[in-house]
Amino acid sequence: MTREPFNIVILISGGGTNLQALINASSRSSFQIRAVISNSASAEGLDRAKRSGIDTFVIEHGSFDSRIAFEKCLAAKIREISPNLIVLAGFMRVLGSKFISIFRGKIINIHPSLLPKYPGLNTHQRALEDKESIHGVTVHFVTDELDGGPIIAQDSVPVLSSDTTETLAARVLEREHVIYPKVVEALAAGKIRVRNEDA
Ligand code: GAR
């Protein structure tokens, strides 16, 4: 029996190294990247997608009067693509509750900390300031609570006394590139299911 393709849309804002890891994994996985959407026209990730023949769309938040108007346009584009899953990969806009309720249980995010520690920005710097001995990455479902939805997977790295924010970020990013494709593949293969009351 052939399985229906599991289509994903990836939302980015910048460099897109996680996007690249997903592109690299997709050829040997059961998910298909149907489109990449960026809220910034200068996001390097757009070139990565184009090089791989993936449709790209730019919806610049700055060209809308309000967050609601931006998210309405974003939601309409995603509805058109009709993916099984929305994958936030370095998408640096907080999504509002209306948007999240439309796609409830279908949005995942990767965050560079061991949540619930260090939601928000500057996670590596904060971990260093707190003299943490371990740090890491979390993949979670997106809910109304910033970086607070149900956790799907985590991986940790050691924090070294010689670390700077750059070296620590690079060590975490290496783990991100492994864990994110694995989680998307597990969702595509039906190995992870969402219970409505959780996400
Ligand atoms: C990644 O470290 C990702 O975890 C982080 O942005 C970086 C994007 O890198 N995301 C967040 O901080 C979301 N709150 P990339 O564009 O090279 O994938």
PDB file of N, CA and C and ligand atoms in Angstrom, residues 12-19 48 89-92 109-112 120-121 123-124 137 147 172-173 176-177, ligand 1:
ATOM      1  N   ILE A  12      10.763  30.435   7.513  1.00  0.00           N
ATOM      2  CA  ILE A  12      12.109  30.874   7.912  1.00  0.00           C
ATOM      3  C   ILE A  12      12.163  32.409   8.008  1.00  0.00           C
ATOM      4  N   SER A  13      13.260  32.866   8.629  1.00  0.00           N
ATOM      5  CA  SER A  13      13.522  34.313   8.651  1.00  0.00           C
ATOM      6  C   SER A  13      14.953  34.626   8.238  1.00  0.00           C
ATOM      7  N   GLY A  14      15.846  33.621   8.245  1.00  0.00           N
ATOM      8  CA  GLY A  14      17.264  33.949   8.069  1.00  0.00           C
ATOM      9  C   GLY A  14      18.051  32.898   7.316  1.00  0.00           C
ATOM     10  N   GLY A  15      19.158  32.499   7.933  1.00  0.00           N
ATOM     11  CA  GLY A  15      20.166  31.673   7.280  1.00  0.00           C
ATOM     12  C   GLY A  15      19.679  30.348   6.722  1.00  0.00           C
ATOM     13  N   GLY A  16      18.768  29.724   7.431  1.00  0.00           N
ATOM     14  CA  GLY A  16      18.166  28.504   6.903  1.00  0.00           C
ATOM     15  C   GLY A  16      19.035  27.260   6.975  1.00  0.00           C
ATOM     16  N   THR A  17      19.921  27.162   7.977  1.00  0.00           N
ATOM     17  CA  THR A  17      20.707  25.918   8.061  1.00  0.00           C
ATOM     18  C   THR A  17      19.828  24.740   8.494  1.00  0.00           C
ATOM     19  N   ASN A  18      18.815  25.002   9.320  1.00  0.00           N
ATOM     20  CA  ASN A  18      17.882  23.917   9.653  1.00  0.00           C
ATOM     21  C   ASN A  18      17.059  23.519   8.432  1.00  0.00           C
ATOM     22  N   LEU A  19      16.673  24.518   7.649  1.00  0.00           N
ATOM     23  CA  LEU A  19      15.987  24.231   6.387  1.00  0.00           C
ATOM     24  C   LEU A  19      16.864  23.322   5.529  1.00  0.00           C
ATOM     25  N   ARG A  48      18.705  28.718  -0.608  1.00  0.00           N
ATOM     26  CA  ARG A  48      18.877  27.273  -0.394  1.00  0.00           C
ATOM     27  C   ARG A  48      17.678  26.523  -0.982  1.00  0.00           C
ATOM     28  N   ALA A  89      11.479  27.074  11.233  1.00  0.00           N
ATOM     29  CA  ALA A  89      12.920  26.792  11.263  1.00  0.00           C
ATOM     30  C   ALA A  89      13.673  28.118  11.275  1.00  0.00           C
ATOM     31  N   GLY A  90      13.828  28.658  12.484  1.00  0.00           N
ATOM     32  CA  GLY A  90      14.448  29.974  12.590  1.00  0.00           C
ATOM     33  C   GLY A  90      13.496  31.059  12.125  1.00  0.00           C
ATOM     34  N   PHE A  91      12.198  30.848  12.366  1.00  0.00           N
ATOM     35  CA  PHE A  91      11.182  31.852  12.021  1.00  0.00           C
ATOM     36  C   PHE A  91      11.041  32.766  13.236  1.00  0.00           C
ATOM     37  N   MET A  92      11.480  34.014  13.092  1.00  0.00           N
ATOM     38  CA  MET A  92      11.665  34.859  14.267  1.00  0.00           C
ATOM     39  C   MET A  92      10.500  35.822  14.517  1.00  0.00           C
ATOM     40  N   ASN A 109       8.137  23.845  16.258  1.00  0.00           N
ATOM     41  CA  ASN A 109       9.209  24.852  16.291  1.00  0.00           C
ATOM     42  C   ASN A 109      10.468  24.208  16.863  1.00  0.00           C
ATOM     43  N   ILE A 110      11.618  24.739  16.425  1.00  0.00           N
ATOM     44  CA  ILE A 110      12.883  24.325  17.049  1.00  0.00           C
ATOM     45  C   ILE A 110      13.425  25.526  17.802  1.00  0.00           C
ATOM     46  N   HIS A 111      13.835  25.262  19.042  1.00  0.00           N
ATOM     47  CA  HIS A 111      14.277  26.362  19.910  1.00  0.00           C
ATOM     48  C   HIS A 111      15.628  25.997  20.520  1.00  0.00           C
ATOM     49  N   PRO A 112      16.587  26.956  20.503  1.00  0.00           N
ATOM     50  CA  PRO A 112      17.936  26.628  20.940  1.00  0.00           C
ATOM     51  C   PRO A 112      18.148  26.726  22.456  1.00  0.00           C
ATOM     52  N   GLY A 120      12.403  32.433  24.532  1.00  0.00           N
ATOM     53  CA  GLY A 120      12.725  33.770  24.019  1.00  0.00           C
ATOM     54  C   GLY A 120      14.090  33.834  23.365  1.00  0.00           C
ATOM     55  N   LEU A 121      14.702  35.016  23.463  1.00  0.00           N
ATOM     56  CA  LEU A 121      15.932  35.293  22.694  1.00  0.00           C
ATOM     57  C   LEU A 121      17.204  35.106  23.533  1.00  0.00           C
ATOM     58  N   THR A 123      19.455  32.835  23.984  1.00  0.00           N
ATOM     59  CA  THR A 123      19.489  31.653  24.856  1.00  0.00           C
ATOM     60  C   THR A 123      20.921  31.242  25.214  1.00  0.00           C
ATOM     61  N   HIS A 124      21.841  31.334  24.248  1.00  0.00           N
ATOM     62  CA  HIS A 124      23.214  30.865  24.494  1.00  0.00           C
ATOM     63  C   HIS A 124      23.914  31.789  25.497  1.00  0.00           C
ATOM     64  N   VAL A 137      18.858  21.826  22.763  1.00  0.00           N
ATOM     65  CA  VAL A 137      17.841  22.177  21.773  1.00  0.00           C
ATOM     66  C   VAL A 137      16.544  21.434  22.108  1.00  0.00           C
ATOM     67  N   ASP A 147       7.207  29.599  23.241  1.00  0.00           N
ATOM     68  CA  ASP A 147       8.157  28.497  23.462  1.00  0.00           C
ATOM     69  C   ASP A 147       7.682  27.556  24.580  1.00  0.00           C
ATOM     70  N   VAL A 172      25.258  23.687  19.536  1.00  0.00           N
ATOM     71  CA  VAL A 172      23.816  23.393  19.611  1.00  0.00           C
ATOM     72  C   VAL A 172      23.250  23.201  18.198  1.00  0.00           C
ATOM     73  N   LEU A 173      23.671  24.087  17.278  1.00  0.00           N
ATOM     74  CA  LEU A 173      23.139  24.035  15.910  1.00  0.00           C
ATOM     75  C   LEU A 173      23.423  22.681  15.252  1.00  0.00           C
ATOM     76  N   GLU A 176      20.807  20.526  16.382  1.00  0.00           N
ATOM     77  CA  GLU A 176      19.529  20.910  15.754  1.00  0.00           C
ATOM     78  C   GLU A 176      19.371  20.221  14.402  1.00  0.00           C
ATOM     79  N   HIS A 177      20.489  20.206  13.650  1.00  0.00           N
ATOM     80  CA  HIS A 177      20.428  19.661  12.285  1.00  0.00           C
ATOM     81  C   HIS A 177      20.172  18.164  12.274  1.00  0.00           C
TER      82      HIS A 177
HETATM   83  C1  GAR B   1      18.345  28.199  15.147  1.00  0.00           C
HETATM   84  O1  GAR B   1      19.308  28.121  16.160  1.00  0.00           O
HETATM   85  C2  GAR B   1      16.962  28.030  15.747  1.00  0.00           C
HETATM   86  O2  GAR B   1      16.910  27.126  16.807  1.00  0.00           O
HETATM   87  C3  GAR B   1      16.696  29.433  16.237  1.00  0.00           C
HETATM   88  O3  GAR B   1      17.184  30.270  15.222  1.00  0.00           O
HETATM   89  C4  GAR B   1      18.279  29.607  14.566  1.00  0.00           C
HETATM   90  C5  GAR B   1      17.990  29.607  13.095  1.00  0.00           C
HETATM   91  O4  GAR B   1      19.078  29.115  12.375  1.00  0.00           O
HETATM   92  N1  GAR B   1      15.298  29.640  16.488  1.00  0.00           N
HETATM   93  C6  GAR B   1      14.840  30.422  17.444  1.00  0.00           C
HETATM   94  O5  GAR B   1      15.555  31.046  18.200  1.00  0.00           O
HETATM   95  C7  GAR B   1      13.335  30.486  17.528  1.00  0.00           C
HETATM   96  N2  GAR B   1      12.922  31.071  18.761  1.00  0.00           N
HETATM   97  P1  GAR B   1      18.936  28.673  10.859  1.00  0.00           P
HETATM   98  O6  GAR B   1      18.195  29.819  10.140  1.00  0.00           O
HETATM   99  O7  GAR B   1      20.355  28.546  10.387  1.00  0.00           O
HETATM  100  O8  GAR B   1      18.156  27.397  10.812  1.00  0.00           O
END
